Short mmCIF file of C-alpha atoms in Angstrom, two decimals:
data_model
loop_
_atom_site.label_atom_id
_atom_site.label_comp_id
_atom_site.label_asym_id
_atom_site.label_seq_id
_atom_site.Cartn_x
_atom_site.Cartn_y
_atom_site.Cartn_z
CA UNK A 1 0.52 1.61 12.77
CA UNK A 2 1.17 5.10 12.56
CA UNK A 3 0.72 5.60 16.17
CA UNK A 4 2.83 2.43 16.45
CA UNK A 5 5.60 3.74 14.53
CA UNK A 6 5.47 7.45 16.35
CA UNK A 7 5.58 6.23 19.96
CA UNK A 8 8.93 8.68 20.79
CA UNK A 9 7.47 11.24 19.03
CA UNK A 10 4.30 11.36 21.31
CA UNK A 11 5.63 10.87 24.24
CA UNK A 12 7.92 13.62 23.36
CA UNK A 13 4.73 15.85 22.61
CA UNK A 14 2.93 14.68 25.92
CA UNK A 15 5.81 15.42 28.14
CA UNK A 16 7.15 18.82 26.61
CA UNK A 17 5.76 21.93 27.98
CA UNK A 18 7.35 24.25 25.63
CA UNK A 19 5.35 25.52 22.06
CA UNK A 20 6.24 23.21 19.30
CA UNK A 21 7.97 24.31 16.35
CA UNK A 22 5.82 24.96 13.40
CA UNK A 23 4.52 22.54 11.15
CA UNK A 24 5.22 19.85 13.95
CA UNK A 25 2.66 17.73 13.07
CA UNK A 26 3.59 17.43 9.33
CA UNK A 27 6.63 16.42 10.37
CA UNK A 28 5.41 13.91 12.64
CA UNK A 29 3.09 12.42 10.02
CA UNK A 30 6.35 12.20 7.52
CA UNK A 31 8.45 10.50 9.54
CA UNK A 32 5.90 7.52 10.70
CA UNK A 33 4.93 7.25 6.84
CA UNK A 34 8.77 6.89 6.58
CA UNK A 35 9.65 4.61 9.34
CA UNK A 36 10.16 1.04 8.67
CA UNK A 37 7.46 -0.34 11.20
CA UNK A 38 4.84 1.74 8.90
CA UNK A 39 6.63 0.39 5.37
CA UNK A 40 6.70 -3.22 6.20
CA UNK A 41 3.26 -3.30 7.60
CA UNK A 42 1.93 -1.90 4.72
CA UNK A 43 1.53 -5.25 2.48
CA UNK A 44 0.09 -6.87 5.31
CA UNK A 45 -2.53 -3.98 6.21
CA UNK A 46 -3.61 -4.07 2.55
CA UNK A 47 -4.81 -7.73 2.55
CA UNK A 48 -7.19 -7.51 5.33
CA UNK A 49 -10.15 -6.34 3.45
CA UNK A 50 -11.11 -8.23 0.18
CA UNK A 51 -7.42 -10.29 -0.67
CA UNK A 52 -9.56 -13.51 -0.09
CA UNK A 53 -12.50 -12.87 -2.28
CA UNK A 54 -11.91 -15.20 -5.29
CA UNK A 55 -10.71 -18.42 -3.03
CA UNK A 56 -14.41 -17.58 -1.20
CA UNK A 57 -16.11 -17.44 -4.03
CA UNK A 58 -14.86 -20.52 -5.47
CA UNK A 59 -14.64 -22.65 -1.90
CA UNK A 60 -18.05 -21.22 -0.60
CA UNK A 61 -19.44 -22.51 -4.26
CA UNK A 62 -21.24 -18.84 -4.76
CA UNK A 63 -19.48 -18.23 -7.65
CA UNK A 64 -22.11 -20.62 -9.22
CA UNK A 65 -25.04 -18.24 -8.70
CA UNK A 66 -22.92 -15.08 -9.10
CA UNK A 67 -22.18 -16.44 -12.56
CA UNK A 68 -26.12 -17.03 -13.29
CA UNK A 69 -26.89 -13.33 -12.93
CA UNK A 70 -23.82 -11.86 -14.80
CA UNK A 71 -20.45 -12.90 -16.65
CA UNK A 72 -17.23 -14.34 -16.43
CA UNK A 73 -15.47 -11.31 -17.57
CA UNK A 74 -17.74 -8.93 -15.48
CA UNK A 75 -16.67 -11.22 -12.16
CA UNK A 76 -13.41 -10.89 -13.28
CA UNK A 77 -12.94 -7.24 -13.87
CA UNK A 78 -15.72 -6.90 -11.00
CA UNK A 79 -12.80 -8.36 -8.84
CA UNK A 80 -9.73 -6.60 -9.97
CA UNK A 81 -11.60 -3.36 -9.58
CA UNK A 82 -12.47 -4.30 -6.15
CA UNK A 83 -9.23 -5.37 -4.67
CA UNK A 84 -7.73 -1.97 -6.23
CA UNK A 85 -9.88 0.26 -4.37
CA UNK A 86 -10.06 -1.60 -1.38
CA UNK A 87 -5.90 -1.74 -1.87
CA UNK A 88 -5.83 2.00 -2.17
CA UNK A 89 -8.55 3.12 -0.55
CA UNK A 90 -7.51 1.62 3.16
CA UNK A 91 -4.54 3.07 3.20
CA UNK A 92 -4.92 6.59 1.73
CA UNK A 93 -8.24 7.23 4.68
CA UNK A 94 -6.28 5.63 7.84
CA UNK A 95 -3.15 8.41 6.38
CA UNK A 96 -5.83 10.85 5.99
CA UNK A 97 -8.03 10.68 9.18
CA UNK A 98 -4.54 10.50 10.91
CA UNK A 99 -3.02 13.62 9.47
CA UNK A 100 -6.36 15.16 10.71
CA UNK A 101 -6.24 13.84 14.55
CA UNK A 102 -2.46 14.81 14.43
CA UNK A 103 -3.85 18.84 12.88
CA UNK A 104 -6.24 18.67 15.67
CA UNK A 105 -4.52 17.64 18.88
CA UNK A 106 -0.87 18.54 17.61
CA UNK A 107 -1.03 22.32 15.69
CA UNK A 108 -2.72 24.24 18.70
CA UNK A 109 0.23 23.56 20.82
CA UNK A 110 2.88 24.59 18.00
CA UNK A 111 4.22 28.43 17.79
CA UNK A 112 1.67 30.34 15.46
CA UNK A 113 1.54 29.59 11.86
CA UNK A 114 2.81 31.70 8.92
CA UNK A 115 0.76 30.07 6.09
CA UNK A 116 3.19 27.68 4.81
CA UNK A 117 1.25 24.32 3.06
CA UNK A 118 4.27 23.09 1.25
CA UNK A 119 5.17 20.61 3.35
CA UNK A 120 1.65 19.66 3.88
CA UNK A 121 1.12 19.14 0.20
CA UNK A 122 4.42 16.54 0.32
CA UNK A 123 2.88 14.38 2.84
CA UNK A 124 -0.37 14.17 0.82
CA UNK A 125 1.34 13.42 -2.06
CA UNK A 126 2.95 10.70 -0.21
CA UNK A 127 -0.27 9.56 1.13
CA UNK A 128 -1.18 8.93 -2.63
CA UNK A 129 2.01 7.49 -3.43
CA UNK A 130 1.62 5.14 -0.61
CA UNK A 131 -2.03 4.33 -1.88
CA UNK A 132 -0.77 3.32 -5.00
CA UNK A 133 1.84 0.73 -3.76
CA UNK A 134 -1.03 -0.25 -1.35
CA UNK A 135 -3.40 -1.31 -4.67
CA UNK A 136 -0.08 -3.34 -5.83
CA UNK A 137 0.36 -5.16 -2.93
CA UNK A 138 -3.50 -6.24 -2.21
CA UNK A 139 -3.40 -7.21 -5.99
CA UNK A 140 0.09 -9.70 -5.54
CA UNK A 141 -1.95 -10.95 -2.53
CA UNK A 142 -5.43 -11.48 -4.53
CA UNK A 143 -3.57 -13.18 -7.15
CA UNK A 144 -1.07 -15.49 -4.94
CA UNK A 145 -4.42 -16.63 -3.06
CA UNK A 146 -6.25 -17.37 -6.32
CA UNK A 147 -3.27 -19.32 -7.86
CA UNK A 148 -2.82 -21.60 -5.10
CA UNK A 149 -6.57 -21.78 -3.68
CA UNK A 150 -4.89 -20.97 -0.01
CA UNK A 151 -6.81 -17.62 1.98
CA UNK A 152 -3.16 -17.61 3.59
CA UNK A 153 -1.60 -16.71 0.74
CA UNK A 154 -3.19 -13.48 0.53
CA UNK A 155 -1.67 -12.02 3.84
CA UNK A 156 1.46 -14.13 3.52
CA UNK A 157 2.36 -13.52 0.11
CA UNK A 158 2.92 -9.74 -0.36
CA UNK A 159 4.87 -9.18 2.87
CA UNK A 160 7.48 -12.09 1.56
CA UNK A 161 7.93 -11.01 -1.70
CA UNK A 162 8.35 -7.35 -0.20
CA UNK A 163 10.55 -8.45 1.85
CA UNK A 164 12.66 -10.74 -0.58
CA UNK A 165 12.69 -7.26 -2.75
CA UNK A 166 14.13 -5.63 -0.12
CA UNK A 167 17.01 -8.13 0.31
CA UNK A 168 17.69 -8.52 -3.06
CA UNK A 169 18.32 -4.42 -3.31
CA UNK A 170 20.20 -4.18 -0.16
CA UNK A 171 22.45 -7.29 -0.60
CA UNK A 172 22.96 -7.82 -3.90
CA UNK A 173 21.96 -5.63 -6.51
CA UNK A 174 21.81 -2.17 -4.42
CA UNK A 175 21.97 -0.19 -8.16
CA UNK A 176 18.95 -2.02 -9.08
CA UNK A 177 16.28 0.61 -7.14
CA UNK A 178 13.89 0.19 -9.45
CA UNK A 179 12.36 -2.71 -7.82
CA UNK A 180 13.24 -1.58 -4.33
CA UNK A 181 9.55 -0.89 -2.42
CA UNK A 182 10.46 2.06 -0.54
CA UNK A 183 12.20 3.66 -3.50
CA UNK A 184 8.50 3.70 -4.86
CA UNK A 185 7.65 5.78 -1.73
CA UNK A 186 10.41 7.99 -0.55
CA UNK A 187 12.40 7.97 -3.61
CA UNK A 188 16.10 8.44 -2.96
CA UNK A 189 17.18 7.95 -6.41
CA UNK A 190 16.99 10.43 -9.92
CA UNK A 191 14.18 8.69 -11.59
CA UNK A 192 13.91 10.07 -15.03
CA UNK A 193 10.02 11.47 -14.86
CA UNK A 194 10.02 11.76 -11.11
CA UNK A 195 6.91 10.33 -9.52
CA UNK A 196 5.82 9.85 -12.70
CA UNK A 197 8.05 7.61 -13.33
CA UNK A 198 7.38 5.19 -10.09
CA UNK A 199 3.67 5.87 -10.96
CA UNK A 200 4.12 4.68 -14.55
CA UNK A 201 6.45 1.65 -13.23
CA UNK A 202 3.56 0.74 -10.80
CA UNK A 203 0.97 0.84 -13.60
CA UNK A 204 2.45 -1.37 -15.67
CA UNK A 205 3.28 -3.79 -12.61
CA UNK A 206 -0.31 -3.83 -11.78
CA UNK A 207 -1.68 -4.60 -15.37
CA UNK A 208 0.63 -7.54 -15.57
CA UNK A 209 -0.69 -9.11 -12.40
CA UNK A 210 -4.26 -8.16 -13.41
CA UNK A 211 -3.84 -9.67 -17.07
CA UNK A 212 -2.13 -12.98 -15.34
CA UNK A 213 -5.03 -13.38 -12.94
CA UNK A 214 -7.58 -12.99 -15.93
CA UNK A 215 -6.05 -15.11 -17.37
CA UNK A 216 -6.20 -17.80 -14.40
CA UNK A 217 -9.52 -16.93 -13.62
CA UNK A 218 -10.98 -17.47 -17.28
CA UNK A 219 -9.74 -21.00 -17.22
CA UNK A 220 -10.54 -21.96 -14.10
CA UNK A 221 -13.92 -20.73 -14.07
CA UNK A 222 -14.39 -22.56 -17.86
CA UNK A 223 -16.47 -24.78 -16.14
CA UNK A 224 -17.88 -23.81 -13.45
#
């Protein structure tokens, strides 16, 4: 997606001849992480790995032996834990191997370098931002699947509601960035604590999902 999103900018690299500026390829990695394709593909992306889990478990009837050799709440937590790091984790190595291929094929053709990381250090702390709203979004897919029993729920779920989020703050209530997904990325608002701030908001967002889907998953698997 980030090659997706950059097309222009590589066929700009491929056809110039000239040095590139400086820093080039930080730049380049900042503006696919900012670019829409990238933003809305992001709730999708984060499904793919372990969004289904629970609705396998249960339709697959393993859960009945995984339940022999350990505990409801262990399953439970076992799974939240899970579709966290999977969340954050696919989305923070794609940004990372990328912003290595793009140091590697893009920085020997720029002009020479005078030891500048700041910008470098911005788009890794986006990458972790971006991580962090990936674990949200593979957890709102996890728990949509679980609640209805339907695998297509997990990749269908997170992209509407992002989507829906983003109407709602463009359309209606454009004041109300709080609850605006790319705010929580590239915010273009004073938030109070800064990153902090989105990090704390994303927190608590996350804990509510989790505690709803524990508490789903402790009833429904009451008698299994």
């Amino acid at each position: 997606m980030i090659a997706f999103a950059s097309t222009s900018q590589i066929v700009e690299i491929i056809r110039t001849t000239e040095p590139l500026e400086e820093g080039f390829y930080v730049h380049f990695m900042y503006n696919a992480l900012h670019s829409y394709a990238f933003t809305l593909a992001l709730p999708i992306l984060v499904t793919l790995p372990f969004t289904t889990a629970f609705v396998d478990d249960i339709k697959s009837g393993f859960i009945k032996q995984y339940l022999l050799r350990s505990t409801r709440l262990r399953y439970i937590l076992g799974k939240l834990v899970s579709i966290l790091i999977s969340g954050g984790l696919l989305v923070l190595i794609g940004i990372l191997i990328s912003f290595v291929v793009a140091i590697i094929f893009i920085s020997p053709r720029e002009e020479v370098f005078t030891g500048d990381s700041v910008n470098r250090i911005d788009v890794i702390e986006k990458a972790f931002m971006i991580s962090l709203s990936g674990m949200f979004w593979s957890l709102v897919g996890f728990a949509f699947s679980s609640f209805t029993m339907n695998r297509y729920m997990a990749y269908a779920s997170p992209f509407i509601l992002y989507y829906v989020l983003i109407i709602l703050h463009e359309r209606y209530f454009p004041t109300f960035y709080i609850m605006y997904p790319r705010e929580w990325i590239f915010p273009e608002n004073d938030w109070r604590l800064g990153n902090l701030g989105i990090v704390i908001l994303l927190a608590m967002l996350i804990l509510v999902v989790s505690l709803c889907f524990a508490l789903f998953a402790k009833r429904r698997l009451k008698n299994v």
